[in-house]
XYZ file of C-alpha atoms in Angstrom:
604
model
C 70.144 118.376 125.412
C 66.501 117.881 124.308
C 64.366 115.854 126.707
C 63.484 113.440 123.907
C 67.128 112.311 123.815
C 67.529 111.755 127.546
C 64.118 110.652 128.782
C 62.803 107.329 127.486
C 59.268 108.178 128.586
C 58.838 111.937 128.170
C 55.581 113.591 129.074
C 53.805 115.060 126.017
C 53.874 118.862 125.953
C 50.558 118.999 124.134
C 47.261 117.243 124.572
C 47.162 116.564 120.884
C 50.734 115.428 119.950
C 49.564 112.998 117.281
C 47.306 115.545 115.567
C 50.133 118.124 115.602
C 52.488 115.630 113.997
C 49.967 114.784 111.286
C 49.397 118.455 110.499
C 53.133 119.082 110.162
C 53.682 116.014 107.977
C 50.847 116.878 105.592
C 51.204 120.657 105.677
C 52.912 120.910 102.272
C 50.262 118.698 100.677
C 47.553 120.771 102.357
C 49.149 123.957 101.002
C 48.984 122.489 97.483
C 45.275 121.708 97.982
C 44.591 125.262 99.200
C 46.532 126.697 96.260
C 44.486 124.594 93.846
C 41.163 125.673 95.437
C 42.243 129.318 95.393
C 42.989 129.019 91.702
C 39.513 127.629 91.056
C 37.859 130.424 93.035
C 39.940 133.177 91.400
C 39.944 131.583 87.928
C 43.741 131.886 87.892
C 45.176 129.273 85.564
C 48.714 129.525 87.000
C 47.453 128.751 90.508
C 45.318 125.911 89.129
C 48.285 124.358 87.273
C 50.750 124.693 90.160
C 48.253 123.632 92.821
C 46.885 120.816 90.659
C 50.371 119.449 90.080
C 51.013 119.506 93.848
C 47.706 117.754 94.586
C 48.335 115.066 91.956
C 51.878 114.524 93.276
C 50.600 114.292 96.853
C 47.929 111.721 95.934
C 50.575 109.667 94.101
C 52.851 109.836 97.155
C 50.061 108.612 99.453
C 49.186 105.703 97.167
C 52.738 104.503 96.359
C 54.341 101.931 98.701
C 58.049 102.002 97.784
C 59.155 105.134 99.668
C 58.207 105.561 103.328
C 59.348 109.193 103.330
C 56.901 110.090 100.557
C 54.060 108.267 102.304
C 54.672 110.149 105.550
C 55.580 113.480 103.937
C 53.677 113.772 100.639
C 55.050 116.466 98.321
C 57.529 117.683 100.980
C 59.437 114.393 100.808
C 60.559 115.211 97.266
C 62.539 118.177 98.592
C 64.766 115.714 100.414
C 65.510 113.769 97.220
C 66.249 116.953 95.265
C 68.702 118.161 97.920
C 70.313 114.726 98.033
C 70.777 114.718 94.246
C 72.421 118.141 94.304
C 74.364 117.623 97.530
C 77.799 117.271 95.818
C 77.259 120.488 93.858
C 75.965 122.379 96.915
C 78.950 121.225 98.934
C 81.481 121.950 96.181
C 80.255 125.442 95.305
C 78.901 126.753 98.621
C 80.403 124.859 101.563
C 83.738 123.352 100.559
C 86.966 124.918 101.874
C 89.610 125.883 99.285
C 92.046 123.331 100.745
C 89.583 120.511 101.464
C 90.580 117.584 99.254
C 87.417 115.631 98.344
C 89.098 114.216 96.338
C 90.741 117.328 94.821
C 90.592 120.663 96.582
C 89.226 123.796 94.969
C 92.765 125.206 94.973
C 94.140 122.166 93.117
C 91.405 122.347 90.485
C 91.840 126.094 90.084
C 95.589 125.595 89.534
C 94.920 123.180 86.655
C 92.271 125.446 85.107
C 94.604 128.459 85.269
C 97.523 126.628 83.688
C 95.310 125.053 81.040
C 93.942 128.475 80.092
C 97.399 130.076 80.111
C 96.378 132.638 82.716
C 98.367 133.663 85.784
C 98.577 130.999 88.484
C 100.199 133.273 91.068
C 98.534 134.196 94.368
C 99.035 137.027 96.820
C 99.000 137.675 100.547
C 100.652 134.445 101.672
C 100.039 130.725 101.715
C 96.763 129.112 102.735
C 98.712 126.160 104.173
C 99.518 125.766 107.842
C 103.313 125.537 107.544
C 103.586 124.111 111.047
C 101.052 121.325 110.516
C 102.000 117.685 110.941
C 103.011 116.208 107.587
C 103.871 119.520 105.901
C 106.710 119.067 103.382
C 108.933 121.557 101.579
C 111.926 121.582 99.235
C 115.227 122.896 100.551
C 116.342 125.599 98.130
C 120.000 126.171 97.297
C 122.157 129.279 97.701
C 123.246 128.716 94.079
C 119.752 128.371 92.604
C 119.289 129.510 89.035
C 116.529 129.510 86.391
C 116.681 126.671 83.881
C 116.624 127.213 80.144
C 115.380 123.680 79.417
C 111.907 123.063 80.783
C 110.865 120.156 78.554
C 112.349 117.307 80.563
C 112.690 113.957 78.783
C 113.798 110.436 79.698
C 114.573 107.399 77.540
C 112.617 104.181 78.126
C 113.961 100.915 76.746
C 116.200 98.185 78.163
C 118.714 95.767 76.680
C 116.138 93.717 74.751
C 114.274 96.758 73.458
C 114.940 97.636 69.814
C 112.796 100.784 69.647
C 113.391 102.824 72.832
C 111.023 105.738 73.389
C 112.018 109.220 74.543
C 109.157 110.531 76.635
C 108.283 113.443 78.896
C 108.520 113.134 82.676
C 104.798 114.099 82.778
C 102.233 112.190 80.700
C 98.544 111.336 80.388
C 97.606 108.349 82.533
C 95.402 105.458 81.419
C 91.798 106.389 80.589
C 89.793 104.311 78.129
C 87.609 105.316 75.220
C 84.228 104.232 76.518
C 84.869 105.623 79.943
C 85.817 108.911 78.262
C 83.911 110.392 75.361
C 85.253 110.472 71.816
C 85.740 114.237 72.023
C 87.683 113.958 75.283
C 89.980 111.296 73.812
C 90.622 113.416 70.726
C 91.336 116.523 72.808
C 93.785 114.618 75.006
C 95.599 113.049 72.065
C 95.808 116.258 70.058
C 97.100 118.013 73.180
C 99.748 115.301 73.603
C 100.739 115.779 69.959
C 101.067 119.545 70.367
C 102.999 119.264 73.636
C 105.218 116.309 72.705
C 104.191 113.974 75.529
C 102.595 110.532 75.683
C 98.976 109.419 75.954
C 98.061 106.099 77.632
C 95.033 104.509 75.957
C 93.673 102.763 79.031
C 92.518 99.175 78.619
C 89.699 100.073 76.210
C 91.960 99.541 73.146
C 93.098 101.976 70.460
C 90.090 103.766 68.995
C 89.874 105.836 65.802
C 89.842 108.899 68.066
C 93.280 107.984 69.470
C 94.604 107.806 65.897
C 93.062 110.960 64.439
C 95.774 113.409 65.508
C 98.739 111.023 65.767
C 99.844 111.726 69.340
C 102.256 109.203 70.889
C 100.415 106.269 72.491
C 101.054 103.761 75.232
C 98.779 100.813 74.469
C 97.477 99.415 77.745
C 96.584 95.732 77.624
C 94.176 94.730 80.382
C 92.619 91.451 81.414
C 89.975 91.724 78.676
C 92.619 92.052 75.905
C 90.378 94.592 74.181
C 91.410 95.224 70.609
C 93.380 91.970 70.385
C 91.076 89.225 71.666
C 89.564 86.110 70.191
C 85.931 85.001 70.371
C 86.470 83.646 73.907
C 88.017 86.882 75.163
C 91.566 85.470 75.296
C 94.704 87.120 73.918
C 95.033 87.000 70.114
C 98.703 87.328 69.138
C 98.074 88.002 65.462
C 95.545 90.762 66.127
C 97.937 92.332 68.640
C 100.879 92.280 66.236
C 98.891 93.975 63.480
C 98.071 96.947 65.738
C 101.237 97.107 67.863
C 103.596 97.695 64.936
C 101.817 100.991 64.168
C 104.467 103.749 64.549
C 102.048 105.791 66.691
C 102.190 103.077 69.387
C 105.394 103.795 71.299
C 105.090 101.436 74.295
C 103.009 98.461 75.497
C 101.704 98.330 79.079
C 100.265 95.179 80.689
C 97.709 96.171 83.318
C 97.845 93.814 86.303
C 95.652 96.015 88.494
C 94.523 99.619 88.835
C 94.434 101.918 91.812
C 90.697 102.616 91.858
C 89.742 98.942 92.247
C 92.770 96.650 92.601
C 91.906 92.968 92.563
C 88.548 93.655 90.938
C 87.597 93.552 87.284
C 85.922 96.406 85.481
C 82.479 96.873 83.959
C 81.480 99.254 81.194
C 77.649 99.339 81.405
C 75.726 98.309 78.300
C 74.068 101.741 78.094
C 77.476 103.364 77.525
C 78.494 100.921 74.773
C 77.968 102.311 71.292
C 78.601 100.431 68.059
C 81.925 102.249 67.790
C 83.018 101.123 71.263
C 81.935 97.567 70.537
C 83.977 97.548 67.334
C 87.022 99.075 69.046
C 86.973 96.637 71.944
C 85.789 93.676 69.872
C 82.862 93.004 72.216
C 79.136 92.402 71.527
C 76.734 95.333 71.493
C 73.959 95.534 74.079
C 75.823 93.724 76.859
C 77.920 94.923 79.793
C 81.611 94.877 78.841
C 83.401 92.863 81.523
C 87.100 93.072 82.344
C 88.025 89.944 84.353
C 89.860 90.377 87.630
C 92.958 88.476 86.403
C 94.752 87.533 83.188
C 94.346 84.301 81.238
C 97.585 84.724 79.248
C 99.707 83.875 82.307
C 99.264 82.484 85.817
C 102.796 82.508 87.302
C 105.605 85.082 87.498
C 107.659 83.141 84.956
C 104.742 83.098 82.532
C 104.332 86.871 82.983
C 107.999 87.366 82.018
C 107.490 85.154 78.961
C 104.344 87.134 78.078
C 106.042 90.522 78.081
C 108.851 89.089 75.966
C 106.238 87.772 73.520
C 104.664 91.243 73.322
C 108.098 92.793 72.806
C 108.772 90.510 69.849
C 105.294 90.888 68.342
C 105.544 94.695 68.519
C 108.899 94.799 66.768
C 111.003 95.378 69.865
C 109.067 98.257 71.463
C 109.326 98.960 75.207
C 107.039 96.654 77.192
C 106.213 96.962 80.880
C 103.401 96.515 83.339
C 101.216 98.595 85.642
C 99.951 97.557 89.045
C 98.616 98.779 92.349
C 100.686 96.956 94.969
C 98.795 94.379 96.982
C 100.632 91.441 98.576
C 104.295 92.532 98.435
C 105.753 89.043 98.033
C 103.863 88.693 94.749
C 105.734 91.635 93.260
C 108.959 90.213 94.668
C 108.121 86.910 92.964
C 107.990 88.780 89.654
C 111.396 90.302 90.421
C 112.842 86.864 91.161
C 111.459 85.600 87.841
C 113.092 88.559 86.060
C 116.478 87.749 87.579
C 116.302 83.987 87.042
C 115.165 84.375 83.420
C 117.465 87.378 82.826
C 114.593 89.258 81.197
C 113.455 92.617 82.539
C 110.474 94.826 81.690
C 111.435 98.142 80.175
C 109.252 99.955 82.695
C 106.856 99.510 85.604
C 104.056 101.943 86.492
C 102.899 101.996 90.108
C 99.265 103.067 90.406
C 98.247 104.347 93.833
C 95.024 103.373 95.554
C 94.127 107.080 95.524
C 93.660 106.810 91.745
C 90.050 107.309 90.793
C 89.041 107.616 87.146
C 87.599 104.093 87.219
C 84.240 103.805 89.004
C 84.431 101.353 91.895
C 82.562 100.253 95.044
C 83.295 102.457 98.044
C 84.896 99.552 99.916
C 87.461 99.125 97.140
C 88.188 102.828 96.781
C 88.613 103.282 100.536
C 90.040 99.991 101.782
C 91.797 97.920 99.092
C 95.220 98.517 97.568
C 98.368 100.347 98.635
C 98.650 104.152 98.329
C 101.019 105.481 95.687
C 103.984 106.521 97.855
C 104.006 103.285 99.862
C 103.572 101.158 96.751
C 106.267 103.016 94.865
C 108.781 102.759 97.706
C 108.184 99.017 97.975
C 108.820 98.584 94.230
C 111.834 100.919 94.224
C 113.388 99.333 97.324
C 112.820 95.821 95.990
C 114.553 96.630 92.700
C 117.428 98.356 94.517
C 117.684 95.492 96.997
C 117.761 93.010 94.108
C 120.487 95.045 92.379
C 118.448 95.720 89.212
C 116.998 99.212 89.701
C 119.123 100.519 86.816
C 117.500 98.040 84.419
C 113.880 99.214 84.842
C 112.263 102.637 84.515
C 109.558 103.480 87.082
C 106.476 105.628 86.528
C 103.851 106.584 89.110
C 100.238 107.753 89.025
C 97.825 108.874 91.734
C 96.564 112.440 92.453
C 99.460 114.141 90.646
C 98.513 117.572 89.280
C 101.262 120.061 90.192
C 104.973 120.632 89.707
C 105.528 119.884 93.392
C 103.697 116.553 93.080
C 105.999 115.541 90.212
C 109.181 116.811 91.880
C 108.387 114.998 95.124
C 107.866 111.613 93.480
C 110.957 111.950 91.303
C 112.946 112.904 94.412
C 111.803 109.656 96.014
C 113.143 107.725 93.015
C 110.508 107.744 90.243
C 111.555 108.364 86.632
C 108.291 109.929 85.438
C 104.748 110.733 86.571
C 101.332 110.210 84.984
C 98.147 112.139 85.640
C 94.588 111.185 84.711
C 92.276 113.516 86.599
C 94.651 116.463 86.125
C 94.248 116.181 82.364
C 90.501 115.592 82.807
C 90.327 118.973 84.556
C 92.290 120.456 81.644
C 89.589 119.347 79.164
C 86.800 120.730 81.338
C 85.984 118.217 84.122
C 84.384 119.956 87.140
C 84.592 116.971 89.535
C 80.845 116.305 89.458
C 81.686 112.645 90.209
C 79.099 111.353 87.737
C 81.594 109.533 85.463
C 79.780 106.191 85.747
C 76.261 107.536 85.133
C 76.639 108.636 81.485
C 75.395 112.089 82.559
C 78.722 113.955 82.801
C 77.738 117.657 82.606
C 80.863 118.673 80.655
C 80.931 115.873 78.062
C 84.195 114.382 79.332
C 83.032 111.017 80.689
C 79.865 110.227 78.767
C 78.763 108.578 75.540
C 75.709 110.818 75.234
C 76.261 112.441 71.798
C 74.551 115.677 72.846
C 76.512 116.069 76.078
C 79.903 115.361 74.529
C 79.197 117.683 71.611
C 79.662 120.565 74.072
C 83.360 119.631 74.433
C 85.170 121.574 71.714
C 88.169 119.496 70.653
C 90.543 122.163 69.214
C 90.271 124.561 72.174
C 90.456 121.787 74.775
C 93.505 120.277 73.037
C 95.273 123.621 73.426
C 94.377 123.593 77.107
C 95.804 120.084 77.527
C 99.078 121.188 75.939
C 99.164 124.393 78.007
C 98.548 122.525 81.265
C 101.444 120.187 80.482
C 103.778 123.022 79.447
C 103.015 125.231 82.455
C 103.253 122.335 84.912
C 106.714 121.467 83.578
C 107.624 125.153 83.872
C 106.655 124.937 87.554
C 108.718 121.755 87.913
C 111.708 123.502 86.319
C 111.379 126.341 88.833
C 111.611 123.877 91.707
C 114.572 122.012 90.176
C 116.388 125.298 89.566
C 115.637 126.525 93.089
C 117.258 123.380 94.492
C 120.333 124.140 92.354
C 120.027 121.246 89.893
C 119.667 120.866 86.120
C 117.256 117.933 85.689
C 114.462 116.479 87.871
C 116.206 113.083 87.962
C 118.945 114.688 90.087
C 116.432 115.312 92.892
C 116.942 113.120 95.949
C 114.966 112.443 99.155
C 117.317 114.652 101.165
C 116.149 117.675 99.158
C 112.747 117.570 100.945
C 112.017 118.161 104.629
C 108.934 116.970 106.514
C 107.456 118.119 109.813
C 106.565 115.272 112.166
C 103.691 115.087 114.612
C 105.875 116.140 117.558
C 107.170 119.180 115.670
C 110.508 117.654 114.691
C 111.771 118.035 111.127
C 113.248 115.167 109.128
C 114.605 114.850 105.618
C 112.620 112.354 103.552
C 115.850 110.351 103.239
C 115.517 109.734 106.988
C 111.729 109.664 107.165
C 111.271 106.858 104.610
C 113.173 103.580 104.511
C 115.570 103.059 101.602
C 117.208 99.672 101.238
C 120.844 99.105 100.298
C 121.881 97.969 96.862
C 121.810 94.176 96.544
C 120.724 93.709 100.173
C 117.866 91.338 99.344
C 120.144 88.916 97.520
C 121.762 87.866 100.796
C 118.854 88.881 103.080
C 120.834 91.718 104.674
C 118.199 94.458 104.364
C 118.150 96.646 107.470
C 114.332 96.364 107.584
C 113.939 92.641 108.203
C 110.364 92.639 106.872
C 111.898 93.016 103.390
C 114.042 89.937 103.986
C 111.018 87.977 105.172
C 108.872 88.934 102.180
C 111.764 88.173 99.827
C 112.184 84.617 101.099
C 108.391 84.100 100.915
C 108.409 84.841 97.179
C 109.097 82.312 94.441
C 109.451 82.743 90.690
C 107.200 79.731 90.098
C 104.055 80.976 91.840
C 102.265 84.085 93.068
C 101.459 82.184 96.285
C 103.642 82.765 99.334
C 106.199 80.096 100.299
C 105.406 79.925 104.011
C 107.797 77.022 104.605
C 110.678 79.186 103.409
C 109.588 81.965 105.768
C 109.426 79.567 108.722
C 112.907 78.270 107.884
C 114.254 81.824 107.566
C 112.812 82.888 110.923
C 114.183 79.768 112.622
C 117.607 80.356 111.104
C 117.492 84.001 112.174
C 116.741 83.028 115.777
C 119.538 80.483 115.783
C 122.261 82.592 114.165
C 121.141 86.173 114.704
C 120.022 88.526 111.954
C 122.849 89.924 109.867
C 121.242 93.134 108.680
C 124.087 95.620 108.866
C 124.263 97.981 105.909
C 127.019 96.872 103.522
C 129.987 99.171 103.022
C 131.732 99.971 99.750
C 134.928 98.056 99.101
C 137.624 98.378 96.472
C 136.385 96.840 93.234
C 132.695 97.197 94.069
C 130.450 98.310 91.204
C 129.694 101.564 93.024
C 132.946 103.464 93.490
C 133.714 106.482 95.580
C 133.648 108.608 92.423
C 130.094 107.393 91.797
C 129.139 108.136 95.370
C 130.299 111.697 94.790
C 128.024 112.027 91.740
C 130.855 112.385 89.238
C 130.799 111.626 85.519
C 129.494 108.048 85.597
C 125.824 109.042 85.459
C 124.981 106.921 88.526
C 123.725 108.725 91.599
C 123.993 107.351 95.126
C 122.073 109.091 97.880
C 124.608 110.177 100.466
C 122.376 108.983 103.270
C 120.692 105.795 102.173
C 122.650 104.429 99.207
C 119.796 104.915 96.725
C 120.887 104.534 93.108
C 119.326 105.968 89.987
C 120.418 106.899 86.475
C 120.386 110.551 85.526
C 121.701 112.641 82.642
C 125.278 113.964 83.127
C 125.437 117.479 84.540
C 125.658 120.298 82.024
C 128.711 121.470 83.933
């Protein structure tokens, strides 16, 4: 180890250490001076220009007082800033491993590009994965696997109160707003959705003319700013909403409670990205930052949220209405579930956004340390609905780093009904993961309002790539479903996937993750008592926890003992033995953990 790191009072190796340091610090500036003088002596205008620029820059660096590095290292200090500016590109193109996910690996991005361009996505000479690594997962193929003819998998969304149910793909475009994305990117995504027959979520930035141009199916996301249907104070305007929601192109309405990139925090679209067109679309003033509050003003309790989604359902003419959230305090979601049950009014769908989501710019602390990851958040929602006995009444979608057929198959196996992808479709329209979405300097024209930058994004060709990415990803999903010996992704179950543990053991996901029993929360008999505790903490009248109820529950549990045995099926129960054997009823019960989910009847 160098002496300077171990000796607090090292002896100088030179009699002139200070002079040596000065010469090194100013050597680049001195070189510029010498270059300038040489140009004068030789009458070489190139040397004069280059040297003169270096001298002028060095003098400026010595006189300025804001940057210590430039004062101590005139001219040379700028090299540091240049390398820092290009560090992400240098790392991505020269240093990054193919499997290093920061946030998407080179292999993941290449897979999207290949499928979007309709070129071969096959590889040779074996996997790059370590198949014996901790956390490695794989599907268990069947001896009766077969290729599937149908690769365009659909599900129906719409509950009892819905008058206009929507048939949608199991893979759709996740929420990204016009304003965050360029007009050309929005048009390419929507035209691609039209070509491929899948659905495009508008994001909370309202429905723009670019969403309407090609007529692709839309999910209108309604955030805390109520953009596109707000009054002068920024509150929800029912009449304005009704006028837009009845448009046949709008297939579903989604209330955004929170988003994965920055849950619990509002959003900001900087004033420099707001054009007149964005201001008109969002109904906000020009020249000011566009603020999305951190919470809604249309409701403040779970019961009011239920009433709000019913209001939207009626105003839209009976279209499917649901909400999206990144799970935070679990008892708050359970409070919403209690309000659903007590008011006998259920959302048509819920979308669980994972904290790994990232199209929205956010502070590092929020991206890294706030919100629940997608799998954990989804399992809490799924288990709560199963435990409350209402999973069959609500469709569940998920979003968060989903780009491949395996990603979709895995989440559907865990219980999801469909998957959304934002960054996957951004890659399909040309995103190179430069991570400059919030700077208005996106190099590919995807996430910028600069008219010259976005002009480079050719809408017709990129729309074809969006459609091709969707089609080829579903083809990959169909290959997995067929290999497992099934006919539709919704037949996938957790016991179809194995996972290697840290000690080398292998477990099925049905044993690795916790799955509650149907109706267990209603009598606090969930085998994981933390679910019982969070359930009793929740109340339909408030998002705040009922700590007195929790104290009473814990006291009662100590006095009487916890009754958390898994319930068994009895004659007359809603789930019969025929259902447990996956017969003709269309209800599937996992043979390990009693997980229920609707699925289309088998083609057999």
